[in-house]
Coordinates of C-alpha atoms and ligand atoms in Angstrom, one line a residue:
M1 CA 71.6 98.2 232.1
E2 CA 71.7 95.4 229.5
Y3 CA 73.0 96.7 226.2
K4 CA 71.8 95.2 222.9
N5 CA 74.6 96.4 220.7
L6 CA 77.5 96.9 223.2
K7 CA 79.7 94.9 225.5
Y8 CA 80.4 96.7 228.8
E9 CA 83.2 95.5 231.0
I10 CA 84.9 97.1 234.0
E11 CA 88.3 95.8 235.1
N12 CA 91.0 97.5 237.1
R13 CA 89.0 100.8 237.1
V14 CA 88.9 100.8 233.3
N15 CA 85.7 100.5 231.4
V16 CA 85.9 98.9 228.0
I17 CA 82.9 99.7 225.8
S18 CA 82.9 97.4 222.7
I19 CA 80.5 98.2 219.9
N20 CA 79.0 94.8 219.1
R21 CA 77.4 94.5 215.7
P22 CA 80.3 92.7 213.9
E23 CA 78.0 91.3 211.2
K24 CA 77.3 94.9 210.1
L25 CA 80.9 96.0 210.7
N26 CA 79.7 97.7 213.9
A27 CA 77.7 100.3 211.8
L28 CA 76.2 102.9 214.1
N29 CA 72.5 102.7 214.1
I30 CA 70.5 105.2 216.3
E31 CA 70.0 102.5 219.0
T32 CA 73.8 101.8 219.2
F33 CA 74.5 105.5 219.4
A34 CA 72.1 106.0 222.3
E35 CA 73.6 103.0 224.1
I36 CA 77.1 104.5 223.7
D37 CA 75.8 107.7 225.2
H38 CA 74.3 105.9 228.1
A39 CA 77.3 103.7 228.7
V40 CA 79.8 106.6 228.8
K41 CA 77.4 108.6 231.1
S42 CA 77.1 105.5 233.4
S43 CA 80.9 105.2 233.7
V44 CA 81.2 108.9 234.5
A45 CA 78.7 108.4 237.3
N46 CA 80.5 105.2 238.5
S47 CA 83.3 105.9 241.0
D48 CA 84.8 102.5 240.2
V49 CA 85.6 103.7 236.7
R50 CA 88.5 106.1 236.1
L51 CA 89.1 105.7 232.3
I52 CA 87.1 104.5 229.3
I53 CA 88.2 102.6 226.3
I54 CA 85.9 102.5 223.2
T55 CA 86.6 99.7 220.7
G56 CA 84.8 97.4 218.2
V57 CA 84.0 93.7 218.5
G58 CA 85.8 91.5 215.9
D59 CA 89.0 92.0 214.0
K60 CA 87.6 93.8 211.0
A61 CA 85.9 97.0 212.1
F62 CA 85.9 99.6 214.9
V63 CA 82.8 101.2 213.3
A64 CA 82.2 101.3 209.5
G65 CA 80.1 104.5 209.8
A66 CA 76.5 105.5 210.5
D67 CA 74.1 102.8 209.5
I68 CA 73.4 103.7 205.9
K69 CA 70.1 101.7 205.7
E70 CA 68.7 103.7 208.6
F71 CA 69.0 107.2 207.0
I72 CA 68.4 106.3 203.4
N73 CA 64.9 107.8 203.3
F74 CA 65.5 110.7 205.7
S75 CA 64.1 114.2 205.0
M76 CA 66.1 117.4 205.6
E77 CA 64.5 117.7 209.1
E78 CA 65.4 114.2 210.0
G79 CA 68.9 114.7 208.7
Y80 CA 69.2 117.8 210.9
E81 CA 68.0 115.9 214.0
L82 CA 70.4 113.0 213.3
S83 CA 73.4 115.3 213.0
E84 CA 72.4 117.5 215.9
S85 CA 71.8 114.6 218.3
G86 CA 75.1 113.0 217.1
H87 CA 77.0 116.2 217.8
K88 CA 75.5 116.3 221.3
V89 CA 76.8 112.8 222.1
L90 CA 80.2 113.3 220.6
T91 CA 80.8 116.8 222.1
E92 CA 79.0 116.7 225.4
T93 CA 79.3 113.0 226.4
I94 CA 82.6 111.9 224.8
E95 CA 84.9 114.9 224.0
S96 CA 84.0 116.8 227.2
C97 CA 84.0 113.6 229.4
S98 CA 85.7 114.3 232.7
K99 CA 87.4 110.9 232.6
P100 CA 89.9 110.1 229.9
I101 CA 88.5 108.2 226.8
I102 CA 90.8 106.3 224.5
A103 CA 89.6 104.9 221.1
A104 CA 91.2 101.5 220.4
I105 CA 90.7 101.3 216.7
N106 CA 90.7 97.7 215.6
G107 CA 89.8 97.9 211.9
Y108 CA 87.7 100.1 209.7
A109 CA 86.9 103.5 211.3
L110 CA 84.9 105.2 208.7
G111 CA 82.4 108.1 208.7
G112 CA 80.7 108.2 212.1
G113 CA 83.2 105.6 213.3
L114 CA 86.1 107.9 212.7
E115 CA 84.1 110.8 214.1
I116 CA 83.7 108.9 217.4
A117 CA 87.4 108.2 217.5
L118 CA 88.1 111.9 216.7
A119 CA 86.0 112.9 219.7
C120 CA 88.0 110.6 222.1
H121 CA 91.0 112.1 223.9
I122 CA 93.6 109.6 222.5
R123 CA 93.6 107.2 219.6
V124 CA 95.5 103.9 219.3
A125 CA 95.1 101.9 216.1
S126 CA 96.0 98.4 215.0
E127 CA 98.0 98.0 211.9
N128 CA 95.1 96.6 209.9
S129 CA 93.0 99.7 210.6
K130 CA 91.6 101.8 207.8
M131 CA 90.4 105.3 208.5
G132 CA 88.3 107.7 206.3
L133 CA 85.4 110.0 205.9
P134 CA 83.7 108.5 202.7
E135 CA 80.4 110.4 203.1
V136 CA 80.8 112.5 199.9
S137 CA 80.7 109.2 197.9
L138 CA 77.2 108.7 199.3
G139 CA 76.1 112.3 198.5
V140 CA 76.3 113.6 202.0
I141 CA 79.0 115.1 204.2
P142 CA 80.4 114.1 207.6
G143 CA 77.7 115.0 210.1
Y144 CA 79.1 114.1 213.5
G145 CA 81.8 116.8 213.7
G146 CA 84.3 115.3 211.2
T147 CA 84.6 118.5 209.2
Q148 CA 85.7 120.3 212.4
R149 CA 87.7 117.8 214.4
L150 CA 89.7 116.3 211.5
P151 CA 91.3 119.6 210.5
Q152 CA 92.0 120.3 214.1
L153 CA 94.0 117.1 214.4
I154 CA 95.7 116.8 211.0
G155 CA 95.5 120.3 209.4
K156 CA 93.2 121.8 206.9
G157 CA 94.9 120.6 203.7
R158 CA 95.1 116.9 204.7
A159 CA 91.5 117.0 206.0
M160 CA 90.2 118.6 202.8
D161 CA 92.0 115.9 200.9
M162 CA 90.6 113.1 203.0
I163 CA 87.1 114.5 203.0
M164 CA 87.0 115.4 199.3
T165 CA 88.5 112.2 198.0
G166 CA 86.7 110.1 200.6
K167 CA 89.8 107.9 200.6
M168 CA 90.8 105.5 203.4
I169 CA 94.2 105.9 204.9
D170 CA 96.1 103.1 206.8
S171 CA 97.5 103.3 210.2
N172 CA 101.0 104.3 209.0
E173 CA 99.7 107.3 207.2
A174 CA 97.3 108.1 210.2
L175 CA 100.3 108.0 212.5
A176 CA 102.4 110.3 210.3
F177 CA 99.4 112.7 210.1
G178 CA 98.9 112.7 213.9
L179 CA 95.5 111.3 213.4
I180 CA 96.4 108.5 215.8
N181 CA 98.7 108.6 218.7
Y182 CA 100.0 105.1 218.5
K183 CA 100.0 102.1 216.2
T184 CA 100.2 98.5 217.4
S185 CA 99.9 95.0 216.0
Q186 CA 96.4 93.7 215.8
N187 CA 97.1 91.2 218.6
E188 CA 98.6 93.8 220.9
L189 CA 96.0 96.5 220.5
M190 CA 94.1 95.9 223.8
N191 CA 97.1 95.1 225.9
F192 CA 98.9 98.2 224.6
T193 CA 95.8 100.4 225.2
K194 CA 95.3 99.0 228.7
D195 CA 99.0 99.7 229.5
L196 CA 98.5 103.2 228.3
A197 CA 95.4 103.5 230.5
K198 CA 97.5 102.3 233.5
K199 CA 100.1 104.9 232.8
I200 CA 97.5 107.6 232.6
L201 CA 95.8 106.3 235.8
S202 CA 99.0 106.6 237.8
N203 CA 98.2 110.4 237.6
S204 CA 95.7 112.4 239.5
S205 CA 92.2 111.9 238.2
N206 CA 91.3 115.4 239.3
A207 CA 94.3 116.9 237.4
L208 CA 93.3 114.8 234.3
K209 CA 89.8 116.1 234.4
N210 CA 91.0 119.7 234.6
A211 CA 93.6 119.2 231.9
I212 CA 90.9 117.7 229.5
R213 CA 88.7 120.8 230.2
C214 CA 91.6 123.2 229.4
V215 CA 92.7 121.5 226.1
N216 CA 89.1 121.4 224.9
A217 CA 88.7 125.1 225.8
N218 CA 91.2 125.8 223.1
F219 CA 88.7 124.7 220.5
Q220 CA 85.6 126.4 221.9
Q221 CA 84.4 129.5 220.2
G222 CA 84.2 132.5 222.5
V223 CA 86.1 130.8 225.3
N224 CA 89.5 132.0 226.4
G225 CA 91.5 128.8 227.0
F226 CA 94.2 130.7 228.9
E227 CA 91.7 131.9 231.4
V228 CA 90.2 128.5 231.7
E229 CA 93.7 127.2 232.4
I230 CA 94.4 129.8 235.2
N231 CA 91.1 128.8 236.9
E232 CA 91.6 125.0 236.5
F233 CA 95.3 125.3 237.7
S234 CA 94.3 127.2 240.8
R235 CA 91.5 124.7 241.6
C236 CA 94.1 121.9 241.8
F237 CA 95.7 123.5 244.9
E238 CA 92.7 122.7 247.1
T239 CA 92.6 119.0 246.3
K240 CA 93.9 116.0 248.3
E241 CA 95.5 114.7 245.2
F242 CA 97.8 117.8 244.9
I243 CA 98.9 117.3 248.5
E244 CA 99.5 113.6 247.8
G245 CA 101.4 114.3 244.5
T246 CA 103.7 117.0 245.9
S247 CA 104.4 115.2 249.2
A248 CA 105.2 112.0 247.3
F249 CA 107.7 113.9 245.2
L250 CA 109.3 115.5 248.3
N251 CA 109.5 112.1 250.1
K252 CA 110.9 110.3 247.0
R253 CA 108.0 107.9 246.7
K254 CA 105.4 107.2 244.1
P255 CA 102.1 109.0 244.6
D256 CA 99.0 107.0 245.4
F257 CA 96.0 108.6 243.8
N258 CA 93.6 105.7 244.3
Ligands
COA1 N1 75.9 101.0 207.2 C1 75.1 99.9 207.1 N2 75.6 98.6 206.9 C2 76.9 98.5 206.7 C3 77.8 99.6 206.8 C4 77.2 100.9 207.1 N3 78.0 102.0 207.2 N4 79.1 99.2 206.6 C5 79.0 97.9 206.4 N5 77.7 97.5 206.5 C6 77.2 96.1 206.3 C7 77.1 95.7 204.8 O1 75.9 96.2 204.2 C8 77.1 94.2 205.0 O2 75.9 93.8 205.4 P1 75.1 92.6 204.6 O3 76.0 91.4 204.9 O4 73.8 92.5 205.3 O5 75.1 92.9 203.2 C9 78.1 94.0 206.1 O6 78.1 95.2 206.9 C10 79.5 93.6 205.7 O7 80.0 94.7 204.9 P2 80.6 94.5 203.4 O8 80.4 95.7 202.6 O9 80.1 93.2 202.8 O10 82.1 94.2 203.8 P3 83.4 94.5 202.9 O11 84.5 93.9 203.6 O12 83.1 94.0 201.5 O13 83.6 96.1 202.8 C11 83.7 98.3 203.7 C12 83.9 96.8 204.0 C13 83.9 99.0 205.1 C14 84.7 98.8 202.7 C15 82.2 98.5 203.3 O14 81.4 97.8 204.1 C16 81.8 99.9 203.2 O15 82.2 100.7 202.3 N6 80.9 100.4 204.2 C17 80.3 101.7 204.2 C18 81.3 102.7 204.7 C19 80.7 104.1 204.7 O16 80.4 104.6 203.6 N7 80.6 104.7 205.9 C20 80.1 106.0 206.0 C21 78.6 106.0 206.3 S1 78.0 107.6 206.5

């Protein structure tokens, strides 16, 4: 499919989805959000893709939030629908994705932009990045899971501070908080992220899928993550990848999971 607001590239089994509205700092309108949903689902269905990177076009913004112009006249019902559909994409399509998803944050990641990054499995940010949930300054609150995922990652006190002040933090602070996993120079962001992808992809895709499911289970209400882990662990024993990984170890060679 041709995307209007995204670039979609596949190279070395990695799909890079770049949000492409740089003149609007990649603000997330409903159309862009639907395209992200479609692009990630296509990559999940595509056996040539084993890992997804989400980034923004340009050197200024990852995503500067939901498109404010689009929701300015929304009613309560429309607000509900916007938030509910956003939650569905971030929780079901991105966070629960069976293939690893890395956010390569290349600038402003604000509001819905930070919320996309929070739903990804790993975050890498360039040193010029600024991250925040400024919604209260607009008279709303984060509506794509920010009030839930931010405290999960950085703790309640820091999350309350960021959400109530609406302040932006830089990549040093984000790294110290555990909001991002790695910080790089602006130039090195994509190379670093692709190297990280390569390292992850040297491991079993099946094991990665099961591990993602288990870690997510820790945050799902009413789900016993330990039980999920027992089940996912046992499932690994019936895969070709388990035979390959263990026999490679015993034969003192690198496993080939491709
Ligand atoms: N929604 C819609 N348009 C947005 C946007 C958003 N979230 N963020 C930026 N834009 C648009 C601006 O309106 C401007 O468009 P214009 O040239 O047609 O006027 C363009 O992107 C460039 O942004 P600008 O504000 O001129 O850049 P800046 O460098 O002066 O400031 C920011 C950058 C990120 C500080 C500022 O754009 C901003 O505060 N954006 C909103 C962030 C936000 O509140 N996000 C949460 C939304 S729920």
